[in-house]
XYZ file of C-alpha atoms in Angstrom:
83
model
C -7.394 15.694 -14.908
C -9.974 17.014 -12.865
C -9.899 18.342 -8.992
C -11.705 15.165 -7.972
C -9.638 12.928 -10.191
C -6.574 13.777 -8.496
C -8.523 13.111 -5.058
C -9.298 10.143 -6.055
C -5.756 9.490 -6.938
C -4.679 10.638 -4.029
C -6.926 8.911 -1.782
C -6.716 5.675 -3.623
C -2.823 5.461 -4.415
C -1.143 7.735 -2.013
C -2.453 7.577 1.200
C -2.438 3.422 1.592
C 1.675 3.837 1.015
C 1.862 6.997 3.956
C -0.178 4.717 6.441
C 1.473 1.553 6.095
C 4.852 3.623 6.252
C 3.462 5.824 9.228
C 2.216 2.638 11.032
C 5.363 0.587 10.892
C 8.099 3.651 11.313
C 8.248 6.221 13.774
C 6.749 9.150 13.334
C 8.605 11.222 10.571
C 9.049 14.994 12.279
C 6.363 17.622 11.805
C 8.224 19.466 8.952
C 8.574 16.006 6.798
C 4.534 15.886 7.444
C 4.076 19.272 6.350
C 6.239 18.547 3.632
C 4.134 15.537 2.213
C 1.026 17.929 2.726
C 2.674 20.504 0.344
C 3.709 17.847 -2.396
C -0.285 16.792 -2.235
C -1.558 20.248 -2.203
C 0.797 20.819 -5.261
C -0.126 17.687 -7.216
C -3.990 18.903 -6.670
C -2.947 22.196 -7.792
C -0.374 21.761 -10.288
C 2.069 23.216 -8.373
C 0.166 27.002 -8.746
C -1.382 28.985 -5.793
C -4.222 27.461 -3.955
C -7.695 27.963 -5.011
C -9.441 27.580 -2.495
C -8.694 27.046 1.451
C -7.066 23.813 2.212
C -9.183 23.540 5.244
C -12.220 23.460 3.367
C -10.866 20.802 0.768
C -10.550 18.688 3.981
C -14.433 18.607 4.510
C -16.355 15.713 3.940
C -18.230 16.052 0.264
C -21.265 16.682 2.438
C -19.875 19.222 3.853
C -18.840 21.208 0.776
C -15.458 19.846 0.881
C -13.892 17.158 -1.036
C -12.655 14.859 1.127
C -8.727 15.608 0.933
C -7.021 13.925 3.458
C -4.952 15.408 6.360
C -2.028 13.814 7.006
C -0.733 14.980 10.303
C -4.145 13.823 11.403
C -3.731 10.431 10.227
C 0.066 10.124 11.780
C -1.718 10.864 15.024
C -4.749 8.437 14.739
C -2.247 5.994 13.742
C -0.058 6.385 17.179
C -2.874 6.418 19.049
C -3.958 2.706 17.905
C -0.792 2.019 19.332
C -1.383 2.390 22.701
Protein backbone atom coordinates (compact mmCIF):
# COMPACT_ATOMS: atom_id res chain seq x y z
CA UNK A 1 0.00 0.00 0.00
CA UNK A 2 1.18 3.25 -0.77
CA UNK A 3 2.22 6.37 1.69
CA UNK A 4 -1.01 8.09 0.70
CA UNK A 5 -3.09 4.96 0.91
CA UNK A 6 -2.39 4.50 4.42
CA UNK A 7 -3.29 8.38 4.89
CA UNK A 8 -6.17 7.89 3.53
CA UNK A 9 -6.78 5.01 5.80
CA UNK A 10 -5.86 6.74 8.46
CA UNK A 11 -7.73 9.79 7.93
CA UNK A 12 -10.82 8.02 6.84
CA UNK A 13 -11.00 5.03 9.46
CA UNK A 14 -8.92 6.05 12.35
CA UNK A 15 -9.30 9.39 13.23
CA UNK A 16 -13.48 9.47 13.27
CA UNK A 17 -13.04 6.55 16.23
CA UNK A 18 -10.11 8.95 18.30
CA UNK A 19 -12.55 12.03 18.05
CA UNK A 20 -15.69 10.59 19.01
CA UNK A 21 -13.66 8.79 21.90
CA UNK A 22 -11.67 12.12 22.69
CA UNK A 23 -14.98 14.13 22.62
CA UNK A 24 -17.03 12.01 24.95
CA UNK A 25 -14.02 10.86 27.53
CA UNK A 26 -11.64 12.87 29.26
CA UNK A 27 -8.68 13.59 27.94
CA UNK A 28 -6.42 10.38 27.86
CA UNK A 29 -2.78 11.68 29.42
CA UNK A 30 -0.11 13.07 27.12
CA UNK A 31 1.93 9.78 26.98
CA UNK A 32 -1.37 7.66 25.80
CA UNK A 33 -1.51 10.61 22.96
CA UNK A 34 1.95 10.20 22.10
CA UNK A 35 1.41 6.69 22.16
CA UNK A 36 -1.48 6.67 19.48
CA UNK A 37 0.89 9.08 17.42
CA UNK A 38 3.62 6.33 17.43
CA UNK A 39 1.17 3.38 16.48
CA UNK A 40 0.13 5.86 13.34
CA UNK A 41 3.58 6.84 12.51
CA UNK A 42 4.36 3.02 12.58
CA UNK A 43 1.38 1.85 10.52
CA UNK A 44 2.58 4.68 7.82
CA UNK A 45 5.94 3.34 8.14
CA UNK A 46 5.67 -0.22 8.67
CA UNK A 47 6.97 -0.09 11.84
CA UNK A 48 10.78 0.97 10.28
CA UNK A 49 12.55 4.36 10.92
CA UNK A 50 10.91 7.45 9.69
CA UNK A 51 11.51 8.74 6.30
CA UNK A 52 10.95 11.77 6.41
CA UNK A 53 10.13 14.43 9.35
CA UNK A 54 6.84 13.88 10.95
CA UNK A 55 6.36 17.55 11.07
CA UNK A 56 6.43 17.88 7.51
CA UNK A 57 3.96 14.85 6.90
CA UNK A 58 1.62 17.10 8.98
CA UNK A 59 1.52 19.86 6.20
CA UNK A 60 -1.31 20.40 4.18
CA UNK A 61 -0.70 18.63 0.49
CA UNK A 62 -0.21 22.22 -0.59
CA UNK A 63 2.21 22.65 1.49
CA UNK A 64 4.41 19.69 0.56
CA UNK A 65 3.03 17.66 3.26
CA UNK A 66 0.48 15.04 3.23
CA UNK A 67 -1.98 15.89 5.40
CA UNK A 68 -1.24 13.41 8.45
CA UNK A 69 -3.11 14.29 11.25
CA UNK A 70 -1.86 15.44 14.72
CA UNK A 71 -3.51 14.10 17.36
CA UNK A 72 -2.60 16.01 20.43
CA UNK A 73 -3.81 18.88 18.31
CA UNK A 74 -7.11 17.50 17.77
CA UNK A 75 -7.55 16.43 21.72
CA UNK A 76 -7.04 20.13 22.28
CA UNK A 77 -9.43 21.60 19.58
CA UNK A 78 -11.80 19.16 20.85
CA UNK A 79 -11.68 20.60 24.69
CA UNK A 80 -11.77 23.79 23.56
CA UNK A 81 -15.38 23.33 21.83
CA UNK A 82 -16.19 22.51 25.18
CA UNK A 83 -16.06 25.57 26.75
Amino acid sequence: MTLYGKVTIINTFVIPQLVYLLSVFPSPSEEMLMRINKLLFEFVWNAKPDKVKRSSMKLPKEKGGVSVPDIVLKDQALKIVWV
